[in-house]
Coordinates of C-alpha atoms and ligand atoms in Angstrom, one line a residue:
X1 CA 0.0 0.0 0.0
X2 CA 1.1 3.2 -1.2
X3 CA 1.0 6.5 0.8
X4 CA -0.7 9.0 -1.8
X5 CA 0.7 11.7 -0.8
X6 CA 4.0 10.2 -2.8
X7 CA 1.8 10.2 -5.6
X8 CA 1.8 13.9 -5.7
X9 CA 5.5 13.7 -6.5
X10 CA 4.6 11.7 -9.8
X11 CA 5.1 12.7 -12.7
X12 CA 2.1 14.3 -14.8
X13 CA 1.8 12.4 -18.1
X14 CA 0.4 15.3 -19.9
X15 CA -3.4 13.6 -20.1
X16 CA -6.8 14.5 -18.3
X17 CA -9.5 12.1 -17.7
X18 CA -13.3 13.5 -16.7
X19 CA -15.0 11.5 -13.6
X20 CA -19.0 11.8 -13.1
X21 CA -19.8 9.5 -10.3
X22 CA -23.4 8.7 -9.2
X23 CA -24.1 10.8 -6.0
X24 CA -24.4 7.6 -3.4
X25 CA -22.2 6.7 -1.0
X26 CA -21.4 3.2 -2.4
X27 CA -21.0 4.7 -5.8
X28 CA -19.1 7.8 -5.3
X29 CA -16.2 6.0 -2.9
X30 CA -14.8 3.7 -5.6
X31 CA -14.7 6.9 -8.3
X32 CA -12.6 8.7 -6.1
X33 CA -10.5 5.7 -5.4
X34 CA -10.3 5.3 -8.7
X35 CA -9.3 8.9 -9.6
X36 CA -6.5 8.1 -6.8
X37 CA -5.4 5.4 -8.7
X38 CA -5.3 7.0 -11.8
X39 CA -3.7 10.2 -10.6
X40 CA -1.0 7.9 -9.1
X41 CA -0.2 7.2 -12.8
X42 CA 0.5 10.7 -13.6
X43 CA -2.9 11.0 -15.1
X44 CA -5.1 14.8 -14.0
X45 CA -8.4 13.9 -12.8
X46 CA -11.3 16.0 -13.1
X47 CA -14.7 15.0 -11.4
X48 CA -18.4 16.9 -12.3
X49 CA -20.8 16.2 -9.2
X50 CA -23.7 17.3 -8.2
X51 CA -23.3 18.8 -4.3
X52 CA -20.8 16.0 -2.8
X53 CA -18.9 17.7 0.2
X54 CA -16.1 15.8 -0.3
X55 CA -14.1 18.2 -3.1
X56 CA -11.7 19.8 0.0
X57 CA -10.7 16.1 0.9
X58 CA -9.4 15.2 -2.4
X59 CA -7.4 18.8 -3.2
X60 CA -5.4 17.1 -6.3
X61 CA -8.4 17.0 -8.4
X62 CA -10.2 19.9 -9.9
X63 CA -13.9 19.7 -9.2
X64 CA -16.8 20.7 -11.8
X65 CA -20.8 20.9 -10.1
X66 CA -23.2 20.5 -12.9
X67 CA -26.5 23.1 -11.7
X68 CA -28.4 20.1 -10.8
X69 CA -30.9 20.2 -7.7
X70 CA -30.5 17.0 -6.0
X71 CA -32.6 17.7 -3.3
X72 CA -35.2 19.0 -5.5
X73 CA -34.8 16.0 -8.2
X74 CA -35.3 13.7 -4.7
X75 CA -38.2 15.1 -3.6
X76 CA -39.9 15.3 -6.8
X77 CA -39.5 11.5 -7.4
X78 CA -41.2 8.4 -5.8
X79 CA -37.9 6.4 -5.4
X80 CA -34.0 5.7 -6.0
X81 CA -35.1 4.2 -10.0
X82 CA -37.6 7.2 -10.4
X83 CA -34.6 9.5 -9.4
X84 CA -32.2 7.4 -11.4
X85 CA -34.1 7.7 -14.4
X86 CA -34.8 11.1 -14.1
X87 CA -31.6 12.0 -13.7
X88 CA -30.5 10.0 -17.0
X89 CA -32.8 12.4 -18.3
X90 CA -32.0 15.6 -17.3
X91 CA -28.3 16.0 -17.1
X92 CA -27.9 15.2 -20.6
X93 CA -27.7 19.6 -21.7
X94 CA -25.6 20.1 -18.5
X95 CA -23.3 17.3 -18.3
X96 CA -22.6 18.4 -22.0
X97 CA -22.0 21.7 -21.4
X98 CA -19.5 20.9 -18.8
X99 CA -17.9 18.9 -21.1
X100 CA -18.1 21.1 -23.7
X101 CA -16.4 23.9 -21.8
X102 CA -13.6 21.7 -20.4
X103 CA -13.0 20.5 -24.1
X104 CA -12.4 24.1 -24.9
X105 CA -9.8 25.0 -21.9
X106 CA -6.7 25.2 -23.2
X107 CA -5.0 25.8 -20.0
X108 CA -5.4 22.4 -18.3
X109 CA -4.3 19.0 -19.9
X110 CA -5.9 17.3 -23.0
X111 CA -9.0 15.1 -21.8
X112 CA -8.6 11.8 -23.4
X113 CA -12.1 10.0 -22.3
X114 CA -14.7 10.2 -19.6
X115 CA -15.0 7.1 -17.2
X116 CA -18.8 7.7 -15.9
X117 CA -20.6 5.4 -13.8
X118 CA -22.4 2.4 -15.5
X119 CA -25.8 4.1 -14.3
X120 CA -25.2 7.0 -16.1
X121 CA -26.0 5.5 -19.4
X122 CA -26.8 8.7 -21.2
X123 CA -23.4 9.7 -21.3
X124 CA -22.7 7.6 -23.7
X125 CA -24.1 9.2 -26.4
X126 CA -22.9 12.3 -25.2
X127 CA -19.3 11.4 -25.2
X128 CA -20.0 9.6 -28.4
X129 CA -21.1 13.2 -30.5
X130 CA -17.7 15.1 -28.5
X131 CA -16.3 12.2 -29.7
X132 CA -14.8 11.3 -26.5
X133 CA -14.5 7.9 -25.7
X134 CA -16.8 6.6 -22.5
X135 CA -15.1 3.9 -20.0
X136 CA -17.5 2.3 -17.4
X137 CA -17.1 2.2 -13.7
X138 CA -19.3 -0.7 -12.4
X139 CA -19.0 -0.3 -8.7
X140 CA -20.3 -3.9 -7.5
X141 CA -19.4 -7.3 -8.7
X142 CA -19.1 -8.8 -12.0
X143 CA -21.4 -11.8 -10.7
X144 CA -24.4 -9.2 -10.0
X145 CA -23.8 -7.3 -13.5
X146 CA -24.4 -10.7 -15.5
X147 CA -27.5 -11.1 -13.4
X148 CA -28.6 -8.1 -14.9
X149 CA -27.5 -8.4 -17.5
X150 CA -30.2 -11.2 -17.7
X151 CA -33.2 -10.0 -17.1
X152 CA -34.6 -9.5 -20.6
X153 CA -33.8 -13.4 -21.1
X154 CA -35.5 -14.0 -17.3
X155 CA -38.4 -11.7 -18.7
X156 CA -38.6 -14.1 -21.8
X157 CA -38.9 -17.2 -19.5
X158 CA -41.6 -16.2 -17.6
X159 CA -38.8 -16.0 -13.8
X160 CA -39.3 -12.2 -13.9
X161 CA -42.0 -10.3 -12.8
X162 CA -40.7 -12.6 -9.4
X163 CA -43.7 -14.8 -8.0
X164 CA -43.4 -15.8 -4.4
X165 CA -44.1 -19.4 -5.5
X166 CA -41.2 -19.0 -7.6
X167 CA -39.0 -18.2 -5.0
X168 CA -36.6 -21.0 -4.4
X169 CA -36.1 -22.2 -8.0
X170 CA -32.6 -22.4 -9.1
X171 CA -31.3 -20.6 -12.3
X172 CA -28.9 -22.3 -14.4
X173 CA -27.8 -19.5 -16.1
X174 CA -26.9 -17.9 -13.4
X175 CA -25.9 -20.7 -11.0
X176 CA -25.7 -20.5 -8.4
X177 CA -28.5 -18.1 -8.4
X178 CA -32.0 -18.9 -7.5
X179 CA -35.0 -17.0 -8.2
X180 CA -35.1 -15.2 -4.5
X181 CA -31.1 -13.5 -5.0
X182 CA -31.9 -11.8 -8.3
X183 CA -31.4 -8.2 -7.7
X184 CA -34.2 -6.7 -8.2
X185 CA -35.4 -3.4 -6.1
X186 CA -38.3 -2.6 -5.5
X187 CA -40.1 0.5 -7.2
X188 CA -43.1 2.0 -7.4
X189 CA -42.3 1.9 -11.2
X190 CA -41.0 -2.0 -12.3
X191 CA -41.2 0.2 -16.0
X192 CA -38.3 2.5 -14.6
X193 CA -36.5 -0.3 -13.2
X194 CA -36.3 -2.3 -16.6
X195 CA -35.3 1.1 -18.5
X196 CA -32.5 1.4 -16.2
X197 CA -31.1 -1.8 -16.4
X198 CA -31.3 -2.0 -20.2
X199 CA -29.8 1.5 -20.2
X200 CA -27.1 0.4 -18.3
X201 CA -26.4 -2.8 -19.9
X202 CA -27.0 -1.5 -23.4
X203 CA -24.5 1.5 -23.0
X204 CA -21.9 -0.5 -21.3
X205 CA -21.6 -2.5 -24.3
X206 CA -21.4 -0.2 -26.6
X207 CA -18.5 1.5 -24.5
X208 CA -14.7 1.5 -25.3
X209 CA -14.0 -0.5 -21.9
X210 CA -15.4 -1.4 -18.4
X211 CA -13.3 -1.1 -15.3
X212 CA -14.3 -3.8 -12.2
X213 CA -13.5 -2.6 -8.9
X214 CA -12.9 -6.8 -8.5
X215 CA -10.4 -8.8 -9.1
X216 CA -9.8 -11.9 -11.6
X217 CA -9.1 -14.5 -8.5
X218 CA -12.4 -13.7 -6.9
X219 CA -14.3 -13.5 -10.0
X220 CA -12.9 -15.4 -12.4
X221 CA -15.9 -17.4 -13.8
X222 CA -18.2 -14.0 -14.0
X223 CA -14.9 -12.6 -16.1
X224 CA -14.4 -15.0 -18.7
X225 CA -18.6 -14.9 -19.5
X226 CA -19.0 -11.1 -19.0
X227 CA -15.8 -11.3 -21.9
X228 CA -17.9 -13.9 -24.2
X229 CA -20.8 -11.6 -24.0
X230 CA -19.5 -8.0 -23.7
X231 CA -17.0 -7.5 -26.7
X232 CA -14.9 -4.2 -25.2
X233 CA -11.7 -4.6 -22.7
X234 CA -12.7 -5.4 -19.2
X235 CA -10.0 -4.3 -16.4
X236 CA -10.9 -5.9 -13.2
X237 CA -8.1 -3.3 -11.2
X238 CA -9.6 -4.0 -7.4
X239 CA -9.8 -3.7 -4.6
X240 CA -9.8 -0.4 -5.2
X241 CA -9.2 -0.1 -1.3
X242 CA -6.0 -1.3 -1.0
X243 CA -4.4 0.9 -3.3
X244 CA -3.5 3.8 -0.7
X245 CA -3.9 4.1 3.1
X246 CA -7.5 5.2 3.6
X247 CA -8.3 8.3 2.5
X248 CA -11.9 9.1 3.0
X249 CA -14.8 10.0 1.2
X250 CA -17.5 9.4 3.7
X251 CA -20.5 11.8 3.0
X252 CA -21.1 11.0 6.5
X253 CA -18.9 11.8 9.6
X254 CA -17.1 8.8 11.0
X255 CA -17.5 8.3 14.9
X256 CA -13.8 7.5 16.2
X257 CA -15.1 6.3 19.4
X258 CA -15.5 2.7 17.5
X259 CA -11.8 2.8 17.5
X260 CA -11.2 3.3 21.2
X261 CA -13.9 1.2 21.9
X262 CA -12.4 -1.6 19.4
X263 CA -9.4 -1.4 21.7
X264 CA -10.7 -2.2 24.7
X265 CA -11.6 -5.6 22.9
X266 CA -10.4 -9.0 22.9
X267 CA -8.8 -10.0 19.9
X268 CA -11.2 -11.5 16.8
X269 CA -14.1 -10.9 19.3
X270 CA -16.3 -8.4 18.5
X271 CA -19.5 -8.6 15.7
X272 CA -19.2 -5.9 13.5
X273 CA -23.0 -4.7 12.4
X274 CA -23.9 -2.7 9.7
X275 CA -26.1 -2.3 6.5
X276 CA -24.4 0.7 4.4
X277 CA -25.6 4.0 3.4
X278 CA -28.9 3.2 2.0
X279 CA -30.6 0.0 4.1
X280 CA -33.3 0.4 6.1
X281 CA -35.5 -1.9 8.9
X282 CA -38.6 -1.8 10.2
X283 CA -39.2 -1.1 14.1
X284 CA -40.2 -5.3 14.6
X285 CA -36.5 -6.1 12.9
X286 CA -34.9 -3.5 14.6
X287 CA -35.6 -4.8 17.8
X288 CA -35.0 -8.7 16.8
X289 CA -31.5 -7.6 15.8
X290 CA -30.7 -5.3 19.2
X291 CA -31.8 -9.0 21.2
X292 CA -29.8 -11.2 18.9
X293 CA -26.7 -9.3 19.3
X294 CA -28.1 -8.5 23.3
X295 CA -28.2 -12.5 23.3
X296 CA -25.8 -13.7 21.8
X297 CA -22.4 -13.0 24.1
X298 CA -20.5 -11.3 22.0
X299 CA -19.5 -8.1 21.9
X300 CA -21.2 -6.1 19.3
X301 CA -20.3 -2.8 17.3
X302 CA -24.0 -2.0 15.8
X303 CA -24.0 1.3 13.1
X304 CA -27.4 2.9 13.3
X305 CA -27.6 5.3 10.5
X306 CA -30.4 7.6 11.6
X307 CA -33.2 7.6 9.3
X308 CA -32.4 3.3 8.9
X309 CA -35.1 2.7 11.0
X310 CA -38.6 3.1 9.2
X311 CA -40.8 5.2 11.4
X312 CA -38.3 5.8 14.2
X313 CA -35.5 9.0 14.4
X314 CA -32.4 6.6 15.9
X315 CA -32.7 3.9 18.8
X316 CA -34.7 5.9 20.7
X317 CA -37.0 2.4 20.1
X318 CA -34.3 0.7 22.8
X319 CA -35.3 -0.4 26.4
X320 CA -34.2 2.2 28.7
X321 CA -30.9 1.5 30.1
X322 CA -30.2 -1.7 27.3
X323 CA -26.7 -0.7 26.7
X324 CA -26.1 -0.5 30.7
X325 CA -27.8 -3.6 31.4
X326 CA -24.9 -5.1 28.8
X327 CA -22.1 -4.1 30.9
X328 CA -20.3 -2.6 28.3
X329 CA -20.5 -5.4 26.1
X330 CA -22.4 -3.4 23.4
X331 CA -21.4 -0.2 21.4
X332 CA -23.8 1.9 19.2
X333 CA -22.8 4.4 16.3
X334 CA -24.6 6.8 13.8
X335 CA -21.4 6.0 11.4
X336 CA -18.6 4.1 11.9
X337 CA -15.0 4.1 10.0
X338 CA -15.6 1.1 8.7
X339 CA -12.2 0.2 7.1
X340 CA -10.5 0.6 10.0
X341 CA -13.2 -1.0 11.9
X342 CA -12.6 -4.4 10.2
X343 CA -9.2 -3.8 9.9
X344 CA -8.6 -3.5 13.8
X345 CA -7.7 -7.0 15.6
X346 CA -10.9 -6.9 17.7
X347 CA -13.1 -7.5 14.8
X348 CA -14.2 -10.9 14.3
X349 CA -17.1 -11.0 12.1
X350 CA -19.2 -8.4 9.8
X351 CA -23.1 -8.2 10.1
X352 CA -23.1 -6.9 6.6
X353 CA -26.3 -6.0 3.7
X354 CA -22.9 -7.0 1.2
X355 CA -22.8 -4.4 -0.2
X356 CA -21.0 -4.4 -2.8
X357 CA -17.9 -2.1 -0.9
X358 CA -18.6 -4.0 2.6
X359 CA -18.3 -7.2 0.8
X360 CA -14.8 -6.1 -0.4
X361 CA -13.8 -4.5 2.3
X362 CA -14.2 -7.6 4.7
X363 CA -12.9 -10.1 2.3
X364 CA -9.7 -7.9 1.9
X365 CA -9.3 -7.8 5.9
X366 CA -10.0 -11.7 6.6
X367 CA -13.3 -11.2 8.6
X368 CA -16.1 -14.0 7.8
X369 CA -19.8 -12.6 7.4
X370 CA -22.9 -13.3 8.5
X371 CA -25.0 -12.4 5.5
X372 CA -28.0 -10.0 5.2
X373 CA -29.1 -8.8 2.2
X374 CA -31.9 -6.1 1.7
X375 CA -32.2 -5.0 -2.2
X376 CA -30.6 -5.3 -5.7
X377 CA -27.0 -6.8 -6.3
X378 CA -26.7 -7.1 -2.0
X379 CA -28.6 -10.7 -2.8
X380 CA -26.4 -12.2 -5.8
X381 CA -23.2 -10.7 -3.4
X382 CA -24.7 -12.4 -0.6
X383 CA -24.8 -15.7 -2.5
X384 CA -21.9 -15.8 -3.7
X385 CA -20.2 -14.7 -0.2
X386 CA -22.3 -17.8 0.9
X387 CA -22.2 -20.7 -2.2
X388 CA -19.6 -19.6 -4.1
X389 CA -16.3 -17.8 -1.9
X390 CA -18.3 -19.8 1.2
X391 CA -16.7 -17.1 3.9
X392 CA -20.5 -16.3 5.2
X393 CA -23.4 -16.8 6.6
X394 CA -26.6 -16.4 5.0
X395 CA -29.4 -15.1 7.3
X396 CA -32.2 -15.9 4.8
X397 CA -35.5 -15.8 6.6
X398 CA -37.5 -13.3 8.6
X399 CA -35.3 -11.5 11.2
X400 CA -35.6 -13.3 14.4
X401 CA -33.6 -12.8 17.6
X402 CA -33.0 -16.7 18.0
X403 CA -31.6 -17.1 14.1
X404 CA -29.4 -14.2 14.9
X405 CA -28.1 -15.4 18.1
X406 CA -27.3 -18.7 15.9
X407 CA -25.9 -17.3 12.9
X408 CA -23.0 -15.1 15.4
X409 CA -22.5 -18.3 17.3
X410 CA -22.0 -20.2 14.3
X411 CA -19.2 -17.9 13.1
X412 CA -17.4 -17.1 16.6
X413 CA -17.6 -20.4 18.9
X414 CA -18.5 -23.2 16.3
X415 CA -16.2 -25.5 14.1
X416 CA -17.5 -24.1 11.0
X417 CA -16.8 -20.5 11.9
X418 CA -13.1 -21.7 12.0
X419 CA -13.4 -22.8 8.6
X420 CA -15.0 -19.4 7.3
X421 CA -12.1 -17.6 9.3
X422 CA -9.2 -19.7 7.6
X423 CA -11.2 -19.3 3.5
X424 CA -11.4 -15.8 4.1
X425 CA -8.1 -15.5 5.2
X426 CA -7.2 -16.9 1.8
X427 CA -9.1 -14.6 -0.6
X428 CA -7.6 -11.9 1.6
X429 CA -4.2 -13.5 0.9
X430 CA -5.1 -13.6 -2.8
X431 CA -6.8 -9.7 -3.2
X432 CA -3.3 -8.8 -1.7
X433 CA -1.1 -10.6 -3.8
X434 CA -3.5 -9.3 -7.2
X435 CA -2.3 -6.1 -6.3
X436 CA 1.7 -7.1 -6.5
X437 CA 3.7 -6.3 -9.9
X438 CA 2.5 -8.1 -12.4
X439 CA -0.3 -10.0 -10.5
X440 CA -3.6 -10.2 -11.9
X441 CA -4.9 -6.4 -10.7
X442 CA -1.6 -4.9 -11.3
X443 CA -1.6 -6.4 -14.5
X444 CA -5.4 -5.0 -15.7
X445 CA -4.6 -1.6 -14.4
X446 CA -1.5 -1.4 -17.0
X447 CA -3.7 -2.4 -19.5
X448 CA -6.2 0.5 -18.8
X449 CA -3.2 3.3 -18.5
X450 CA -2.2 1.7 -21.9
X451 CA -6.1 1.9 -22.8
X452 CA -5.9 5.3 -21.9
X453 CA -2.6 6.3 -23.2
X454 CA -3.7 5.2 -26.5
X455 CA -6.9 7.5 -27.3
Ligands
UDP501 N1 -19.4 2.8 5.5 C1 -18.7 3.5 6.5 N2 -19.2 3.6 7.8 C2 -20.4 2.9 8.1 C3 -21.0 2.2 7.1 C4 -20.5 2.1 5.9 O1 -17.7 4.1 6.2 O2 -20.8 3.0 9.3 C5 -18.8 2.7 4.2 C6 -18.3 1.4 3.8 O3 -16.9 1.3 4.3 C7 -18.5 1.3 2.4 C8 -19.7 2.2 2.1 O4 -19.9 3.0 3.2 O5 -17.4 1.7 1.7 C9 -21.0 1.4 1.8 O6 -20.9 0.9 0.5 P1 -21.6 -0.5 0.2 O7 -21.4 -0.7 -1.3 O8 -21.2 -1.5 1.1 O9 -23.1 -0.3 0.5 P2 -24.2 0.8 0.2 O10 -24.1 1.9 1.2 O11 -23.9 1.3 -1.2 O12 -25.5 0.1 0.3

């Protein structure tokens, strides 16, 4: 791991490439990794946003808003695909405006191509009539993109709309899959949804590359068919992570008391819980979870995001005195530093949604999972974490205090948690050596400075 700030030192190559992440948490963190990465080549980075607070964090890069209302485009839509779709919609003029203005500065570095997220699949066109190439950022797993990459063929076979009696059929096409993991998401408009994904998919291929924040060890079967049936270059560079000591890009602010907590903590002890930016529970699974982990034994580091509850501010839902009663055996957070969080020696498991970034983040420091998946690619993640990488536990049914207790002793006192503990600590082993000199990662991300060199 590199410190970034030698990076600065680098060399500039003389090229510019444009960044437009999507505004969420799990989307924005690997474009600015990935702008570290790249900048580490020698390569300018300029990002557009919307209204991230993050630009004074990340001074190397020069930041562009767009005069988009986020807020405004939130509240006038029914959900995240509404918004999505909107969005696709009505940042074409802007986004090209930006662009065109940049194209025309003659004081900054050439821009050779725009790497936009894979949701934002109107920018392909745009680049295309700038004649700019377009590379991809996909910001979850290769195993999650084929699923929906799938859908119009699921559509065709009758699997998709989902039925509930359909649940637990298997997929071959996208085995180990069964009909209950496919990542859907629910939306007041299933319309939107399939627009979306066929946007996505549809503009991807027709891109000049995609760039996997994965690597070819964990994903290697996803690889070689995402290759058969998307014909551009595919550089699977991750973890994006490990490139640098962590340099944040939290939209949220980090409580640090999980760190001095963490210390006071046996080793490989504690549960880590949390569900990412965007999961929520209702006020009945809330509480199952706070008597699971006040069951259980273990100690517990629980993130409640406020606002993750459905109906309720924080935890104001709690028994009075519940932490007390615990002995100290419990710590609650808004946020947490999460990186650090499985990286310190206390943490013995992750209560995760797998997302897509959690999922990485705890296969890269050795922690097993106990799996809990709420919407879209979180369920093919979660499968695979369980069926396929087998470093998890998959909570599948209704959240219930007994299961819980179960599912963390099954990972920190039984044989098989052992098991998960010693395959995780061999992915880990593997994500670190991909990143080595001409190791898999290593390897792709050569490819894409070449890719990039070259336009
Ligand atoms: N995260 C964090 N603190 C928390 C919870 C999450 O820093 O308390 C970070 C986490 O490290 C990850 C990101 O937020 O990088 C969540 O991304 P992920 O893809 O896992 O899930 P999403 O939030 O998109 O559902």
């Amino acid at each position: 791991m590199e410190n970034l700030r030698e990076s600065h030192m680098q060399q500039r190559v003389g090229r510019r490439v444009v960044l437009f992440p999507s505004p969420l948490q799990g989307h924005i963190t690997p474009m600015l990794q990935l702008g570290n990465i790249l900048y580490s080549k020698g390569i300018s980075i300029t990002i557009i946003h919307f209204n991230s607070p993050i630009t004074a964090k990340y001074p190397h890069f020069t930041f562009h808003l767009i005069p988009i209302d986020l807020m405004e485009h939130e509240a006038a839509t029914a959900d995240v695909i509404d918004l999505f779709l909107l969005l696709n919609v009505n940042c074409i003029e802007p986004f090209k405006d930006c662009l065109v203005s940049l194209l025309a500065n003659v004081e900054e570095e050439p821009i050779t191509c725009v790497i936009t997220d894979a949701v934002w699949y109107f920018t392909q066109p745009v680049a295309e009539s700038l004649k700019l190439p377009r590379i991809v950022l996909r910001t979850s797993s290769v195993c999650s993109f084929l699923a929906f990459a799938a859908f119009p063929l699921l559509h065709e076979k009758g699997i998709l709309p989902i039925q509930d009696s359909q649940f637990e059929l298997s997929i071959p096409e996208l085995q180990p899959l069964k009909v209950k993991d496919l990542p859907v998401i629910e939306t007041r408009n299933p319309d939107a949804l399939n627009q979306l994904i066929s946007g996505m998919v549809s503009q991807t291929k027709a891109s000049s590359g995609i760039i996997w924040n994965s690597f070819e060890e964990l994903e290697q079967t996803a690889l070689t068919k995402f290759r058969q049936d998307f014909p551009i270059p595919a550089f699977p560079i991750g973890p994006f992570h490990k490139y640098f000591l962590a340099s944040s890009s939290s939209l949220l602010s980090a409580d640090q008391s999980s760190i001095s907590w963490l210390d006071k903590q046996a080793p490989k002890s504690v549960i880590y819980v949390s569900f990412g930016s965007l999961a929520a529970v209702n006020e009945a699974e809330f509480l199952e979870i706070a008597w699971g982990l006040a069951n259980c034994n273990q100690p517990f580091l629980w993130v409640v995001r406020p606002g993750s509850i459905r109906g309720s501010e924080w935890i104001e839902l709690l028994p009075n005195g519940f932490l007390e009663i615990l002995g100290g055996r419990g710590h609650i957070v808004k946020w947490a530093p999460q990186q650090e969080v499985l990286a310190h020696p206390a943490t013995g498991g992750f209560w995760t949604h797998n997302g897509w970034n959690s999922t990485l983040e705890s296969i890269c420091e050795g922690v097993p999972m106990i799996c809990q998946p709420s919407f879209g690619d979180q369920r093919v993640n979660a499968r695979y974490v369980d069926k396929v990488w087998r470093v998890g536990v998959h909570l599948e049914n209704k959240m219930e205090r007994g299961e819980i207790e179960r599912a963390i002793r099954k990972v920190f006192v039984e044989a098989e948690g052992l098991e998960l503990r010693e395959r995780t600590m061999v992915l880990k082993e593997k994500a670190d050596n991909s990143l080595k000199q001409g190791v898999s990662s290593s390897q792709a991300l050569d490819s894409l400075i070449r890719c990039i060199s070259s336009f």
